[in-house]
XYZ file of C-alpha atoms in Angstrom:
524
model
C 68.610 104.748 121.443
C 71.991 104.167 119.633
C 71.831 100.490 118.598
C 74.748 100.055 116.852
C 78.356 100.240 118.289
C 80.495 102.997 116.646
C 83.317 100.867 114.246
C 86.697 101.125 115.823
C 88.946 99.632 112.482
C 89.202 102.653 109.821
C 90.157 101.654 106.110
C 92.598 103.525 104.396
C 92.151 103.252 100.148
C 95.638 104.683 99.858
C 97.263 101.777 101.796
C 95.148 98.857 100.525
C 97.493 97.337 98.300
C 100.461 97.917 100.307
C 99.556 96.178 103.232
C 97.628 93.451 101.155
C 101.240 92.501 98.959
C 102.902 91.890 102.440
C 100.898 88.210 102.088
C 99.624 88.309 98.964
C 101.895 90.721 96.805
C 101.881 87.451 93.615
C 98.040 87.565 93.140
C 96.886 89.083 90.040
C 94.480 91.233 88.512
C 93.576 91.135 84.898
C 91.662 93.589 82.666
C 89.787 93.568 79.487
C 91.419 96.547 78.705
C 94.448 98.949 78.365
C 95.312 101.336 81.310
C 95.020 105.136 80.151
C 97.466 106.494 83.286
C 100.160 103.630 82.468
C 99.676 101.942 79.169
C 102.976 100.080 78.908
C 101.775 98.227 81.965
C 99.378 96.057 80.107
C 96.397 94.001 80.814
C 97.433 91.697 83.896
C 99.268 92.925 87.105
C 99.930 91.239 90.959
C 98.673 93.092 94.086
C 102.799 93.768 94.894
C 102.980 95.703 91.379
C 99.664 97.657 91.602
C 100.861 98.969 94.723
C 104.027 100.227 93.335
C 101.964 101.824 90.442
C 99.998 103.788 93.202
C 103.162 105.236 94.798
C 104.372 106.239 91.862
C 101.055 108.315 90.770
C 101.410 109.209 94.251
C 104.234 110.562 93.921
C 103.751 112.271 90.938
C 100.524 114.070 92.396
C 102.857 115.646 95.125
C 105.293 116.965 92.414
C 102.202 118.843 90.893
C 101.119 120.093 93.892
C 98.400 118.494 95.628
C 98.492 118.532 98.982
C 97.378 116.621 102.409
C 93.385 116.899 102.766
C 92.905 118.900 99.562
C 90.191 117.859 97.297
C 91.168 115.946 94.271
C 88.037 115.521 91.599
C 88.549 112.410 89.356
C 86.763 112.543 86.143
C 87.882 110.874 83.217
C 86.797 108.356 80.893
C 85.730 104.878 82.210
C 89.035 103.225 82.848
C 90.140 100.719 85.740
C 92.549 103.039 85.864
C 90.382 105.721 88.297
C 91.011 103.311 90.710
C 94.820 103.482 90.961
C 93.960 107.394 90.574
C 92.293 107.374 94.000
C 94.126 105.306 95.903
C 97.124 107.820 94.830
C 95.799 110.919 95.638
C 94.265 109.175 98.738
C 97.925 108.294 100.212
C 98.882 111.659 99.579
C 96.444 112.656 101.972
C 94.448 114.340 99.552
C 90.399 113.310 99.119
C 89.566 111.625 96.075
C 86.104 113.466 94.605
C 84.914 110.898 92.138
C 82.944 111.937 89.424
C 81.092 109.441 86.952
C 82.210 109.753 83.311
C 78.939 109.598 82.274
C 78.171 113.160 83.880
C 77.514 116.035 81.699
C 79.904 119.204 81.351
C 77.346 121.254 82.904
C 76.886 118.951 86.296
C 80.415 119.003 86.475
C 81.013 122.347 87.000
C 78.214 122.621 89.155
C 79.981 120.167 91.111
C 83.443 121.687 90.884
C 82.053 124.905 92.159
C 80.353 123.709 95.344
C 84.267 121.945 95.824
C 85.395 125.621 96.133
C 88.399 124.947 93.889
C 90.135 121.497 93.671
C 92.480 120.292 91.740
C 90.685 118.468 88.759
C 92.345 115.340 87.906
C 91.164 114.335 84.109
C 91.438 113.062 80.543
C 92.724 114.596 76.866
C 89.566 112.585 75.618
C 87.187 114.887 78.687
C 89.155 117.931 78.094
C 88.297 118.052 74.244
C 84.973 117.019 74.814
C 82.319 117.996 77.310
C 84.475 119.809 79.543
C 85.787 122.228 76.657
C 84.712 125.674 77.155
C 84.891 125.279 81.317
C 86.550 128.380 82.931
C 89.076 125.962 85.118
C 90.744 129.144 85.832
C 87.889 129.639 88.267
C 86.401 126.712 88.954
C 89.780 124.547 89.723
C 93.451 124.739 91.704
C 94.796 123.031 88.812
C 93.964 120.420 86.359
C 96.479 117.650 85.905
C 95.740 115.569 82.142
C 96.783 112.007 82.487
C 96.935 111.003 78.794
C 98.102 113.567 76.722
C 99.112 117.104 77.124
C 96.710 120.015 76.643
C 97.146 123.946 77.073
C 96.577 124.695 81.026
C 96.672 121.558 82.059
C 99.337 119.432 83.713
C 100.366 116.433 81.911
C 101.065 113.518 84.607
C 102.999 111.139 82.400
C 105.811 114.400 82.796
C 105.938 113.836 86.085
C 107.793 110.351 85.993
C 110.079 109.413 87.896
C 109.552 111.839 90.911
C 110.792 110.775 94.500
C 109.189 108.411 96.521
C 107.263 109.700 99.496
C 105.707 108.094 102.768
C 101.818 107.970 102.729
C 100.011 110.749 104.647
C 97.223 109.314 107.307
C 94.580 111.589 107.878
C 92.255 110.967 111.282
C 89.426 108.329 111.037
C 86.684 110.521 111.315
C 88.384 113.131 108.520
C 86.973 113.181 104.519
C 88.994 110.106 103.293
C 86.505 109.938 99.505
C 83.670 111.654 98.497
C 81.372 109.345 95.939
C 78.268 110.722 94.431
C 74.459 109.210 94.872
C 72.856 108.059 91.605
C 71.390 111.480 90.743
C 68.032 109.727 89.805
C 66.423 112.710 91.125
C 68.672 115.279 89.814
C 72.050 116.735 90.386
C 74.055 114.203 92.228
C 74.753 114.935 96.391
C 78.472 114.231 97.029
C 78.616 111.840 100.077
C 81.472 112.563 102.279
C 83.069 108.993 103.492
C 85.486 108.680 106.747
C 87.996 106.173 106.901
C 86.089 104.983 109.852
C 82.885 104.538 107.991
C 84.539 102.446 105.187
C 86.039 100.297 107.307
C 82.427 99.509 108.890
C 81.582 98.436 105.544
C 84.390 96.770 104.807
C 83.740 94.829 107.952
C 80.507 94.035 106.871
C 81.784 92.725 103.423
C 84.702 90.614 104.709
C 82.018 88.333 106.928
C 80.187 87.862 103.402
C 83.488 86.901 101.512
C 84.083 83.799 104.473
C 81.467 82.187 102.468
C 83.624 81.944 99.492
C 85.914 78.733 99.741
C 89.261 78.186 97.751
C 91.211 80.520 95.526
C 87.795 81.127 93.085
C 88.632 83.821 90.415
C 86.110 86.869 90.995
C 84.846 88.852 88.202
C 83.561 92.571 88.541
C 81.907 94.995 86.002
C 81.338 97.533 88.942
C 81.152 101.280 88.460
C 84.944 102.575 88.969
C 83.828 105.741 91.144
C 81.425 104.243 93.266
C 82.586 102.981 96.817
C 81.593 99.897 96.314
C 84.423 99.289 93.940
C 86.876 100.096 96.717
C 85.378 97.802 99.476
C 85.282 95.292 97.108
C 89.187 96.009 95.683
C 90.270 95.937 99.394
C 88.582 92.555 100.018
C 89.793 90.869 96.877
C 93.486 92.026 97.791
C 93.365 91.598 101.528
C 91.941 87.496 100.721
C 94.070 87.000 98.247
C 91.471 86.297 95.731
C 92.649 86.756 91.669
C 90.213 89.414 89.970
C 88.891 90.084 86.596
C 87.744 93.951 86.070
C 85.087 93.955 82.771
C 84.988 97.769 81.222
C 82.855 96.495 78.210
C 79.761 95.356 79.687
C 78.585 94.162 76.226
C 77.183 90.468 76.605
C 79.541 89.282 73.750
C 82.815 90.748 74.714
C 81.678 89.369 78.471
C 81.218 85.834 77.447
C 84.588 86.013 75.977
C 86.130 86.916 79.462
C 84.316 85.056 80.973
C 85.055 81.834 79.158
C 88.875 82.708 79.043
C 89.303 83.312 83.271
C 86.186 80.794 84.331
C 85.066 82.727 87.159
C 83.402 81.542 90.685
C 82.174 84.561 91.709
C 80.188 87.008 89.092
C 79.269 90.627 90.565
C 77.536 93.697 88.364
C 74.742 96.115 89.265
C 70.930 94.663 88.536
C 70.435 96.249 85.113
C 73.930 95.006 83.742
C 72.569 92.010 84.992
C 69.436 91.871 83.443
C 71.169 92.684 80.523
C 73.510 89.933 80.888
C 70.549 87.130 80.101
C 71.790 86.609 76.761
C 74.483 84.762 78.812
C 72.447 82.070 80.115
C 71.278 81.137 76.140
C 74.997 81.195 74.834
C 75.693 77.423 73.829
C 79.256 77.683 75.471
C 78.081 78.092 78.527
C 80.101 81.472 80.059
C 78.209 81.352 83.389
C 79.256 77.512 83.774
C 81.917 77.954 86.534
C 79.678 80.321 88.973
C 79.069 80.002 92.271
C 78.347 83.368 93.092
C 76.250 85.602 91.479
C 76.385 89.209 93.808
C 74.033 91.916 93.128
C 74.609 95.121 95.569
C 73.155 98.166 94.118
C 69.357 97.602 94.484
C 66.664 95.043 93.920
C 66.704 93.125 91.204
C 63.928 90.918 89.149
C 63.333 87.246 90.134
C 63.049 86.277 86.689
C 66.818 87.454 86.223
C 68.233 85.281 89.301
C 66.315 82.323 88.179
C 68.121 82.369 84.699
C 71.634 83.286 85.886
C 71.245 80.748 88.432
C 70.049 77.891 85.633
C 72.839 78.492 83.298
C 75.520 77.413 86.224
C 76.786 74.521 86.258
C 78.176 74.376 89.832
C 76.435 72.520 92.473
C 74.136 74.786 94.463
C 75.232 77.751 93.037
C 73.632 81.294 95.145
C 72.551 84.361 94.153
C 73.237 87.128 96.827
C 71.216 90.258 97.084
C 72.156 93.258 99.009
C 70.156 95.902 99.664
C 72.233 99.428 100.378
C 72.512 102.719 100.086
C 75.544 105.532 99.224
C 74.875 107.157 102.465
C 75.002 103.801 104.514
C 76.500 101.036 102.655
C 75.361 97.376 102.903
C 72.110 97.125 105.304
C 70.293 94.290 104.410
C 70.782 90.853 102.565
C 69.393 87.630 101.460
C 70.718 84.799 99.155
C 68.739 82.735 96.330
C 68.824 79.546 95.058
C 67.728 77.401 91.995
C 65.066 76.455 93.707
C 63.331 79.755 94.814
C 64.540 82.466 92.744
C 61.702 82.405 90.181
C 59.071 82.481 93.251
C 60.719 84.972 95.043
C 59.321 88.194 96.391
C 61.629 90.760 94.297
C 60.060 93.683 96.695
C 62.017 90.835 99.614
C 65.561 92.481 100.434
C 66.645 90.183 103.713
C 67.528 90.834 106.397
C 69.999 93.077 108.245
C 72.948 91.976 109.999
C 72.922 91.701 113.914
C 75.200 94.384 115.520
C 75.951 95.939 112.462
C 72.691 96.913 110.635
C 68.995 97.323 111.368
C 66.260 99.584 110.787
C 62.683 100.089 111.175
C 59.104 101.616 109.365
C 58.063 104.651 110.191
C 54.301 106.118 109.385
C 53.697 108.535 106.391
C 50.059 108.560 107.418
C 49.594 107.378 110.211
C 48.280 103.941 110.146
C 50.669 100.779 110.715
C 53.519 100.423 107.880
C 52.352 98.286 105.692
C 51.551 96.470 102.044
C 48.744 98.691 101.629
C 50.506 101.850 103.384
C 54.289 101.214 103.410
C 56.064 103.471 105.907
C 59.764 105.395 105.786
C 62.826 102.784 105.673
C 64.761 104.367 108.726
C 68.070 102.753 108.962
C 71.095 102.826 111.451
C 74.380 101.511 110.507
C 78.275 102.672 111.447
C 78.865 102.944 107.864
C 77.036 105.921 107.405
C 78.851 108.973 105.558
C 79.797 112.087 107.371
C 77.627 114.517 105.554
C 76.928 115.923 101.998
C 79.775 118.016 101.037
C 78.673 121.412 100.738
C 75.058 120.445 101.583
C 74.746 120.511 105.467
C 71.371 121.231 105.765
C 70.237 118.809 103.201
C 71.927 116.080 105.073
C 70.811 116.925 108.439
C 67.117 115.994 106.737
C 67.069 112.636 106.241
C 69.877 112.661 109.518
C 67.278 111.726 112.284
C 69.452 111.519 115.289
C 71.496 107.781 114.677
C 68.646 107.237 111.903
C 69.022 107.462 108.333
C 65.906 108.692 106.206
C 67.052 107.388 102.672
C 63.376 108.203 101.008
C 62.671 104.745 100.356
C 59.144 102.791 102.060
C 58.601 99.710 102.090
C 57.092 97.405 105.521
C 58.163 94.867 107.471
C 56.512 90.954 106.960
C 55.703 88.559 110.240
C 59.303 86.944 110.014
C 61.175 90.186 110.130
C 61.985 90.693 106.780
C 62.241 93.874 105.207
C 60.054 94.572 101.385
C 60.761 97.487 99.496
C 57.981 99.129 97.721
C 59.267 101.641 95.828
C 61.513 105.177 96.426
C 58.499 107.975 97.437
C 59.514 109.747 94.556
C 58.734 107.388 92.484
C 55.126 106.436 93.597
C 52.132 106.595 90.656
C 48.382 106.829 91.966
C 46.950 103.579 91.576
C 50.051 101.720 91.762
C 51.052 100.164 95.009
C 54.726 99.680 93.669
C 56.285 100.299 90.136
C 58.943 98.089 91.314
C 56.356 94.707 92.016
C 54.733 95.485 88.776
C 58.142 95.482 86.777
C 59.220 92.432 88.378
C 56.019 90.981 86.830
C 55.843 91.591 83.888
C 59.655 91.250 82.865
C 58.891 87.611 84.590
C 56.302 87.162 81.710
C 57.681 88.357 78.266
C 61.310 87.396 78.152
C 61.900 89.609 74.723
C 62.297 92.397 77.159
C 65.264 93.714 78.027
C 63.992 96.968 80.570
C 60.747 98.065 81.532
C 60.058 101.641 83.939
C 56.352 101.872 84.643
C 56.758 106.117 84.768
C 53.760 108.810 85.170
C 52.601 110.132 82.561
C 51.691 114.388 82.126
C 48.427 113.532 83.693
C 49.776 110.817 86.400
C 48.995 108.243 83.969
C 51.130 104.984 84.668
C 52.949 104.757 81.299
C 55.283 101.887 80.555
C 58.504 102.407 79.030
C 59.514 99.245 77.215
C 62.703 98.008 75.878
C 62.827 94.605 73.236
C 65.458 92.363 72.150
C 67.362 93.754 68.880
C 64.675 96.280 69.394
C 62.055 94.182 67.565
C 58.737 95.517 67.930
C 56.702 94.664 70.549
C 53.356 92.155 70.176
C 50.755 93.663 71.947
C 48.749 91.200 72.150
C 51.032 89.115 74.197
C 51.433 92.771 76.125
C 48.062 92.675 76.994
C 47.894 89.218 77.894
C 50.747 89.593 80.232
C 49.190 92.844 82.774
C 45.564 91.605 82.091
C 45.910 91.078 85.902
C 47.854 93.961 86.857
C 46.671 97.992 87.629
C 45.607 99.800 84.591
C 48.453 100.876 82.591
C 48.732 102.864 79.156
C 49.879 100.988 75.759
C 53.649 100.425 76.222
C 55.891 103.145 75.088
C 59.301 101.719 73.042
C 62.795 102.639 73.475
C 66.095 101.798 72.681
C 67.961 99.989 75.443
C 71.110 102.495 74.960
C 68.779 105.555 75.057
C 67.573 105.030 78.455
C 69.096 107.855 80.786
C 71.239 105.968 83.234
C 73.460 106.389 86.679
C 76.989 105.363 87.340
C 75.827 102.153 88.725
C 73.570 101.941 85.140
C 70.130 103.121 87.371
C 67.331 104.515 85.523
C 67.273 108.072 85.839
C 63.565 108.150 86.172
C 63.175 111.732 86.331
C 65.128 112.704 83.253
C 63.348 109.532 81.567
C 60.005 111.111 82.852
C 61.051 114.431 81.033
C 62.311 113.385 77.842
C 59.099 110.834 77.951
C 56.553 113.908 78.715
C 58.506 115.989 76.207
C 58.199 112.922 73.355
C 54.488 112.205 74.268
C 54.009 116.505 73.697
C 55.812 116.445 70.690
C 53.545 113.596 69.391
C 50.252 115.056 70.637
């Protein structure tokens, strides 16, 4: 039984800005960094003049040729920039394909080639470097450069000045942006997103945003190609609300930005996050002035909210979780507080949202979802994405009539509240979630900075451990700390920076799993 009413208010990325500078064209937006597309437009720009820089991209796009409901891929180096990339080729009519710049040459053009030839909208800097040596002649329309010029390729900044031209509206239930899902598990699915689907999350994310009172600066380190950068670029304008975009998520270089625009609302994935400790023990206090810490990628560690939380200075200050997934969006929530954050559950992700969200636990072996034997997270939502572009079949999967099949378990507690357990990929004999036993032991040795409990070649639950200034790692404290916990392996040390990551700075746990099994061969 269809549960949830179909959303009847589409979004449109390419006419965000417009529409938001008709009552709130003077806000601004600053960045820690130069634009790439428009460098002489510097660091700080209102809502009025960032719309006028995406007609004029827009317009520029037509001039080289792209055309209503063609695919445009967007893969450059990280850059706020990509934004004002896609919401240009998305009021052309075109559909924005965003690609991470972290993605290697070779998933690229795997990628390209399912897109049946689009128009490849890129970088000098990606051009010279792992792109080089792709036949674009085969795998593209054209490929437009928008730094400098380089044989084959268009060069944008040429194309300045071109006329004006009225944005193209394509139906609400047409490809309006294709985003890619983390590729933990390989190479990444491209979701195909409606206009009608974004606005259900946008929807969604507006009734969050009431909670926000006064003209509070927001701050964002938020991957540039996922669509949770757009949602969140549409609220900001649409409310009015000034906005900080970090590039450098380095804790040092945040601090400084941080201190400069005193933020009251704070939003990054979990790992930037837990990262982002260091904040809490810096004696000038960056994370004085926030009110709202928003985490909206996956779970994240109590130990982490309890911290951020403790180094605010505001009254009551709340950390908001969201649970969600590229297919779906938003589906469930819950907020924190001073007072509970260290004893939360971190498997606890909320709630869903009546009339907009739910979702329910489905067997894997037939006994009742739960702790012991978590079942399928089915979920239903009028966010969810139209398909995976190129990948029909593969959709239609985890498609289950209005149900979504994500590949996540997890059960349901007596109050209603939904606990993930882990992704069913990612389950180790022995272990009844890698996620619970992370959360504990990161709760217990603070010189941590990451730890992936990953099989080993023989199933093995190895932990992969990450210290502070990569110091090395007392294991006597170690063993102190999962005395209590399922048998694990000695910890394995990394480097924080050599950890294979997603967009949204995931752990790719399946490349980590190779290069660990290849390491532990190599040692043996």
């Amino acid at each position: 039984m269809l549960l949830i009413r179909k959303n009847k208010t589409p979004l449109y990325i390419g006419l965000i800005s417009e529409r938001a500078a008709v009552k709130h064209g003077g806000t601004p937006t600053t960045l820690d960094h130069d634009l790439d597309v428009l460098p002489e437009v510097g660091r700080r720009f209102t809502t009025a003049e960032f719309a006028d820089h995406v007609d004029d991209i827009a317009a520029r796009l037509h001039a080289a040729g792209v055309r209503p409901a063609e695919r445009v891929v967007i893969h450059k180096s990280a850059n706020f920039d990509i934004c004002l990339l896609a919401c240009a080729v998305a009021r052309v009519g075109a559909v924005p394909v965003m690609l991470s710049p972290h993605l290697d040459g070779e998933t690229v053009a795997t990628l390209l080639a399912r897109l049946d030839r689009p128009t490849l909208l890129t970088d000098a800097a990606k051009l010279d470097g792992e792109l080089a040596g792709l036949a674009f002649a085969e795998l593209t329309e054209r490929v437009v450069s928008v730094t400098a010029p380089r044989p084959g390729a268009i060069t944008l900044a040429d194309l300045a000045g071109s006329p004006r031209r009225a944005p193209v509206v394509l139906g609400p239930d047409e490809p309006a942006l294709m985003t890619h899902t983390s590729g933990t598990t390989g190479v990444p699915k491209l979701v195909v997103h409606s206009a009608r689907s974004l606005g259900s999350r946008y929807r969604w994310q507006t009734m969050v945003v009431r909670f926000i009172r006064g003209p509070q600066t927001v701050a964002m380190h938020v991957s540039y190609v996922h669509s949770r950068m757009y949602l969140g670029l549409a609220v900001l304008q649409m409310r009015g609300l000034p906005a900080v975009f970090i590039d450098d998520p380095a804790p040092e270089k945040v601090a400084d930005v941080l201190l400069k625009h005193r933020p009251g609302v704070l939003e990054t994935h979990p790992n930037q996050f837990l990262e982002w400790e260091a904040l809490a023990d810096d004696p000038r206090a960056p994370l004085a002035t926030v009110k709202f810490f928003n985490s909206t990628f996956d779970a994240i560690h109590p130990s982490t909210m309890h911290k951020l939380l403790h180094a605010s200075r505001r009254r009551s200050p709340v950390f908001l979780q969201v649970y969600g997934q590229s297919e779906c969006g938003p589906l469930t929530a819950r907020t924190y507080r001073k007072r509970n954050a260290l004893k939360a559950d971190g498997r606890c992700q909320g709630y869903p949202t009546p009339g907009m969200t739910t979702y329910r636990l489905v067997s894997r072996d037939g006994k009742r979802p739960s702790r012991t034997s978590p079942g399928y997270i089915d979920v239903q939502t009028s966010g969810r994405a139209l398909t995976y572009y190129g990948e029909q079949e593969r959709f239609d999967k985890q498609a289950l009539g209005p149900w979504w099949r994500g590949g996540d378990v997890g059960y349901r507690t007596k109050w209603g509240c939904l606990h993930l357990l882990d992704r069913e990929v990612d389950t180790i004999p022995g272990i009844d979630s890698t996620l619970e036993v992370e959360d504990a032991v990161l709760s217990r040795l603070d010189e941590l900075t990451e730890f992936v409990l990953v099989p080993g070649p023989a199933k093995e639950p190895v932990p992969v451990v990450c210290t502070r200034q990569d110091r090395p790692l007392d294991l006597d404290r170690w063993r102190t700390a999962v005395a209590d916990l399922p048998p694990m392996t000695d910890p394995v040390s990394w480097r924080l920076g050599d950890l294979p990551r997603t967009a949204t700075a995931k752990i790719r746990r399946v490349e980590l799993i190779r290069r660990l099994h290849e390491q532990m061969a190599g040692s043996a």
